[in-house]
């Protein structure tokens, strides 16, 4: 499956009020592996960035003045996402802006008509009910270093979300060792989904240790016995 992890930055919170996309960041993943292909662009919105939005992403009107308009990058962006499953944190926000921008250009279908959409925020809320699930919290929960993320940026956030998505949907789950300060109730020993294998699957091949490996093993146990007393592997139950 081809997946595209996507994030946008905007001039404000509502395209119906005339707000526009000013940055798009995407990274490609195939078979749950990042391919190093990405799409990243800043966009001149032909309007001012609201002060509240600027405090979030730090992208100024002056910086965007010489950047391309959306219609100039629309086809390249559309070709990059077409046919992929989009992984987006709070998908309705980004999809709403994307559909608004494509509609302004004209001739493009709704995003959901050509892409699958996986909302990682909805998934996180189901997996961690009653807890905060923004990107910073999820990074702490899954042990992802995002110390370089002082401000929001579309490409950086897409790269971080890729790490979060992989751990949240298939990596090791939290064992309650992280400092989950976002909730009073910590979920210790949290388990992931159970994977059931077919009873008709081929028998697993048993590989036994050879004489040299057994000798090295015994030498290691001797060392453990010497350092800390009898090892657990030699205790008879």
Short mmCIF file of C-alpha atoms in Angstrom, two decimals:
data_model
loop_
_atom_site.label_atom_id
_atom_site.label_comp_id
_atom_site.label_asym_id
_atom_site.label_seq_id
_atom_site.Cartn_x
_atom_site.Cartn_y
_atom_site.Cartn_z
CA UNK A 1 0.00 0.00 0.00
CA UNK A 2 1.22 3.49 -0.85
CA UNK A 3 0.62 5.95 1.96
CA UNK A 4 1.31 9.67 2.14
CA UNK A 5 1.70 11.33 5.53
CA UNK A 6 0.46 14.88 5.09
CA UNK A 7 0.29 18.15 6.99
CA UNK A 8 -0.57 21.73 6.08
CA UNK A 9 -0.12 25.17 7.61
CA UNK A 10 -2.68 27.89 6.95
CA UNK A 11 -3.43 31.57 7.40
CA UNK A 12 -6.22 30.76 9.87
CA UNK A 13 -8.64 28.06 10.92
CA UNK A 14 -11.56 28.25 8.48
CA UNK A 15 -11.41 28.21 4.66
CA UNK A 16 -15.02 29.42 4.58
CA UNK A 17 -13.74 32.69 6.03
CA UNK A 18 -11.25 33.04 3.19
CA UNK A 19 -8.28 31.43 4.87
CA UNK A 20 -5.75 29.68 2.67
CA UNK A 21 -3.02 27.04 2.74
CA UNK A 22 0.49 28.48 3.02
CA UNK A 23 2.58 25.30 3.40
CA UNK A 24 2.16 21.64 2.42
CA UNK A 25 4.44 18.87 3.63
CA UNK A 26 4.14 15.22 2.58
CA UNK A 27 6.31 12.13 2.98
CA UNK A 28 5.74 8.88 1.10
CA UNK A 29 5.60 5.44 2.67
CA UNK A 30 5.24 2.09 0.88
CA UNK A 31 4.85 -1.16 2.80
CA UNK A 32 5.27 0.77 6.09
CA UNK A 33 8.71 1.98 5.00
CA UNK A 34 9.57 5.59 4.20
CA UNK A 35 10.78 5.91 0.62
CA UNK A 36 12.57 9.30 1.05
CA UNK A 37 10.21 10.79 -1.57
CA UNK A 38 8.48 13.90 -0.33
CA UNK A 39 6.50 16.90 -1.48
CA UNK A 40 7.08 20.25 0.21
CA UNK A 41 6.10 23.74 -0.84
CA UNK A 42 5.35 27.18 0.60
CA UNK A 43 2.44 29.04 -1.02
CA UNK A 44 1.57 32.71 -1.39
CA UNK A 45 -2.03 32.94 -0.12
CA UNK A 46 -2.73 36.43 -1.49
CA UNK A 47 -3.93 37.46 1.95
CA UNK A 48 -2.40 38.15 5.35
CA UNK A 49 -1.56 35.46 7.87
CA UNK A 50 -3.51 35.94 11.09
CA UNK A 51 -1.42 36.76 14.16
CA UNK A 52 -2.67 33.70 16.05
CA UNK A 53 -1.70 31.41 13.17
CA UNK A 54 1.71 33.09 12.89
CA UNK A 55 2.37 32.34 16.57
CA UNK A 56 1.80 28.65 15.82
CA UNK A 57 3.93 28.20 12.68
CA UNK A 58 6.06 31.35 12.46
CA UNK A 59 5.52 31.79 8.70
CA UNK A 60 5.32 35.50 7.92
CA UNK A 61 3.61 37.42 5.16
CA UNK A 62 7.00 38.73 4.02
CA UNK A 63 8.39 35.20 3.67
CA UNK A 64 5.44 34.12 1.51
CA UNK A 65 5.49 37.17 -0.79
CA UNK A 66 7.61 35.55 -3.53
CA UNK A 67 6.24 32.02 -3.21
CA UNK A 68 4.05 30.36 -5.91
CA UNK A 69 0.26 30.48 -5.80
CA UNK A 70 -1.70 27.29 -5.20
CA UNK A 71 -2.81 27.02 -8.83
CA UNK A 72 0.86 26.85 -9.84
CA UNK A 73 1.56 23.78 -7.69
CA UNK A 74 -1.90 22.17 -7.73
CA UNK A 75 -1.22 19.57 -10.45
CA UNK A 76 2.11 18.44 -8.99
CA UNK A 77 0.53 18.15 -5.53
CA UNK A 78 -2.48 16.28 -6.91
CA UNK A 79 -0.27 13.78 -8.74
CA UNK A 80 1.75 13.15 -5.58
CA UNK A 81 -1.28 12.28 -3.42
CA UNK A 82 -3.54 10.65 -6.05
CA UNK A 83 -4.33 7.01 -5.28
CA UNK A 84 -2.57 7.01 -1.90
CA UNK A 85 -3.96 6.57 1.57
CA UNK A 86 -3.45 9.92 3.29
CA UNK A 87 -2.42 9.80 6.94
CA UNK A 88 -3.40 13.09 8.57
CA UNK A 89 -3.71 14.19 12.20
CA UNK A 90 -7.16 15.79 12.42
CA UNK A 91 -7.95 15.05 8.78
CA UNK A 92 -11.13 17.16 8.41
CA UNK A 93 -9.08 20.33 8.92
CA UNK A 94 -6.48 19.62 6.23
CA UNK A 95 -8.90 17.94 3.80
CA UNK A 96 -11.30 20.87 4.15
CA UNK A 97 -8.56 23.32 3.16
CA UNK A 98 -7.31 21.08 0.34
CA UNK A 99 -10.78 20.67 -1.17
CA UNK A 100 -11.32 24.42 -0.89
CA UNK A 101 -8.05 25.15 -2.71
CA UNK A 102 -8.67 22.58 -5.45
CA UNK A 103 -12.20 23.95 -5.93
CA UNK A 104 -10.82 27.46 -6.39
CA UNK A 105 -8.58 26.21 -9.18
CA UNK A 106 -11.36 24.11 -10.72
CA UNK A 107 -11.25 20.76 -12.52
CA UNK A 108 -10.20 18.66 -9.54
CA UNK A 109 -12.27 16.04 -7.67
CA UNK A 110 -12.80 15.94 -3.92
CA UNK A 111 -9.76 14.51 -2.14
CA UNK A 112 -11.73 11.57 -0.72
CA UNK A 113 -12.72 10.55 -4.26
CA UNK A 114 -9.12 9.82 -5.26
CA UNK A 115 -7.46 9.06 -1.90
CA UNK A 116 -8.13 6.99 1.17
CA UNK A 117 -7.97 8.96 4.40
CA UNK A 118 -6.68 7.69 7.76
CA UNK A 119 -7.25 10.16 10.60
CA UNK A 120 -4.50 9.44 13.13
CA UNK A 121 -6.20 11.67 15.71
CA UNK A 122 -9.39 9.59 15.61
CA UNK A 123 -7.29 6.42 15.87
CA UNK A 124 -5.30 7.82 18.81
CA UNK A 125 -8.49 8.78 20.66
CA UNK A 126 -9.79 5.22 20.33
CA UNK A 127 -6.45 3.76 21.41
CA UNK A 128 -5.94 6.20 24.31
CA UNK A 129 -9.45 7.23 25.44
CA UNK A 130 -9.75 10.06 27.90
CA UNK A 131 -6.23 11.35 27.19
CA UNK A 132 -4.82 14.21 25.18
CA UNK A 133 -3.65 13.06 21.76
CA UNK A 134 -1.97 15.98 20.05
CA UNK A 135 1.28 15.33 18.21
CA UNK A 136 3.54 16.52 21.05
CA UNK A 137 1.76 14.29 23.59
CA UNK A 138 1.94 11.28 21.25
CA UNK A 139 5.67 11.85 20.76
CA UNK A 140 6.19 11.71 24.53
CA UNK A 141 3.93 8.69 24.84
CA UNK A 142 5.82 6.73 22.20
CA UNK A 143 9.32 7.95 23.06
CA UNK A 144 9.85 10.00 19.89
CA UNK A 145 12.36 12.85 20.12
CA UNK A 146 10.74 16.02 18.81
CA UNK A 147 12.94 18.46 20.73
CA UNK A 148 13.82 20.15 17.41
CA UNK A 149 10.15 21.09 16.93
CA UNK A 150 9.92 24.59 18.38
CA UNK A 151 7.26 25.72 15.91
CA UNK A 152 4.85 23.80 13.72
CA UNK A 153 6.05 23.15 10.19
CA UNK A 154 4.22 21.02 7.64
CA UNK A 155 7.12 18.85 6.46
CA UNK A 156 8.61 18.40 9.94
CA UNK A 157 5.19 17.53 11.38
CA UNK A 158 4.58 15.03 8.57
CA UNK A 159 7.91 13.33 9.32
CA UNK A 160 7.12 13.20 13.04
CA UNK A 161 3.61 11.90 12.33
CA UNK A 162 5.11 9.10 10.23
CA UNK A 163 7.07 7.93 13.29
CA UNK A 164 4.00 8.23 15.52
CA UNK A 165 1.82 6.34 13.04
CA UNK A 166 4.25 3.44 12.70
CA UNK A 167 4.59 3.01 16.46
CA UNK A 168 0.92 3.59 17.19
CA UNK A 169 -0.35 1.09 14.61
CA UNK A 170 2.29 -1.60 14.64
CA UNK A 171 5.23 -0.89 16.88
CA UNK A 172 5.74 -1.65 20.56
CA UNK A 173 2.90 -0.30 22.66
CA UNK A 174 3.35 1.81 25.76
CA UNK A 175 4.09 -0.08 28.95
CA UNK A 176 3.18 2.84 31.16
CA UNK A 177 6.83 3.80 31.71
CA UNK A 178 6.56 7.15 29.95
CA UNK A 179 5.59 10.28 31.83
CA UNK A 180 1.98 10.54 30.63
CA UNK A 181 1.32 13.82 32.38
CA UNK A 182 -1.62 14.44 30.04
CA UNK A 183 -3.88 12.14 32.03
CA UNK A 184 -4.46 11.25 35.65
CA UNK A 185 -5.08 7.63 34.70
CA UNK A 186 -2.00 5.92 33.27
CA UNK A 187 -2.62 2.81 31.23
CA UNK A 188 -0.01 0.36 32.37
CA UNK A 189 0.69 -2.82 30.50
CA UNK A 190 -1.36 -1.61 27.54
CA UNK A 191 -1.58 -4.25 24.84
CA UNK A 192 -1.85 -3.92 21.09
CA UNK A 193 -4.22 -5.82 18.82
CA UNK A 194 -4.07 -9.63 18.94
CA UNK A 195 -2.74 -11.20 15.75
CA UNK A 196 -4.11 -14.68 15.10
CA UNK A 197 -2.26 -16.99 12.73
CA UNK A 198 -3.84 -19.61 10.52
CA UNK A 199 -3.76 -23.15 12.02
CA UNK A 200 -2.77 -24.40 8.56
CA UNK A 201 0.45 -22.40 8.46
CA UNK A 202 3.70 -24.39 7.94
CA UNK A 203 5.45 -25.61 11.07
CA UNK A 204 8.20 -23.35 12.34
CA UNK A 205 11.74 -24.53 11.76
CA UNK A 206 13.54 -25.33 15.02
CA UNK A 207 17.17 -24.26 15.09
CA UNK A 208 19.13 -25.84 17.95
CA UNK A 209 22.38 -24.52 19.41
CA UNK A 210 25.55 -26.31 18.36
CA UNK A 211 28.23 -27.54 20.78
CA UNK A 212 30.31 -24.38 20.55
CA UNK A 213 27.28 -22.15 21.17
CA UNK A 214 26.31 -24.26 24.20
CA UNK A 215 29.86 -23.93 25.54
CA UNK A 216 29.82 -20.15 25.15
CA UNK A 217 26.41 -20.06 26.85
CA UNK A 218 27.70 -22.02 29.84
CA UNK A 219 30.71 -19.71 30.11
CA UNK A 220 28.39 -16.71 30.19
CA UNK A 221 26.31 -18.33 32.94
CA UNK A 222 29.50 -19.01 34.91
CA UNK A 223 30.33 -15.31 34.70
CA UNK A 224 26.83 -14.33 35.86
CA UNK A 225 27.11 -16.78 38.78
CA UNK A 226 30.42 -15.24 39.76
CA UNK A 227 29.14 -11.66 39.61
CA UNK A 228 25.67 -11.99 41.14
CA UNK A 229 25.08 -15.48 42.45
CA UNK A 230 23.21 -18.29 40.76
CA UNK A 231 21.64 -17.20 37.47
CA UNK A 232 17.95 -17.70 36.81
CA UNK A 233 18.77 -20.04 33.92
CA UNK A 234 20.30 -22.55 36.35
CA UNK A 235 17.59 -22.41 38.99
CA UNK A 236 15.48 -25.57 38.89
CA UNK A 237 11.79 -24.96 39.51
#
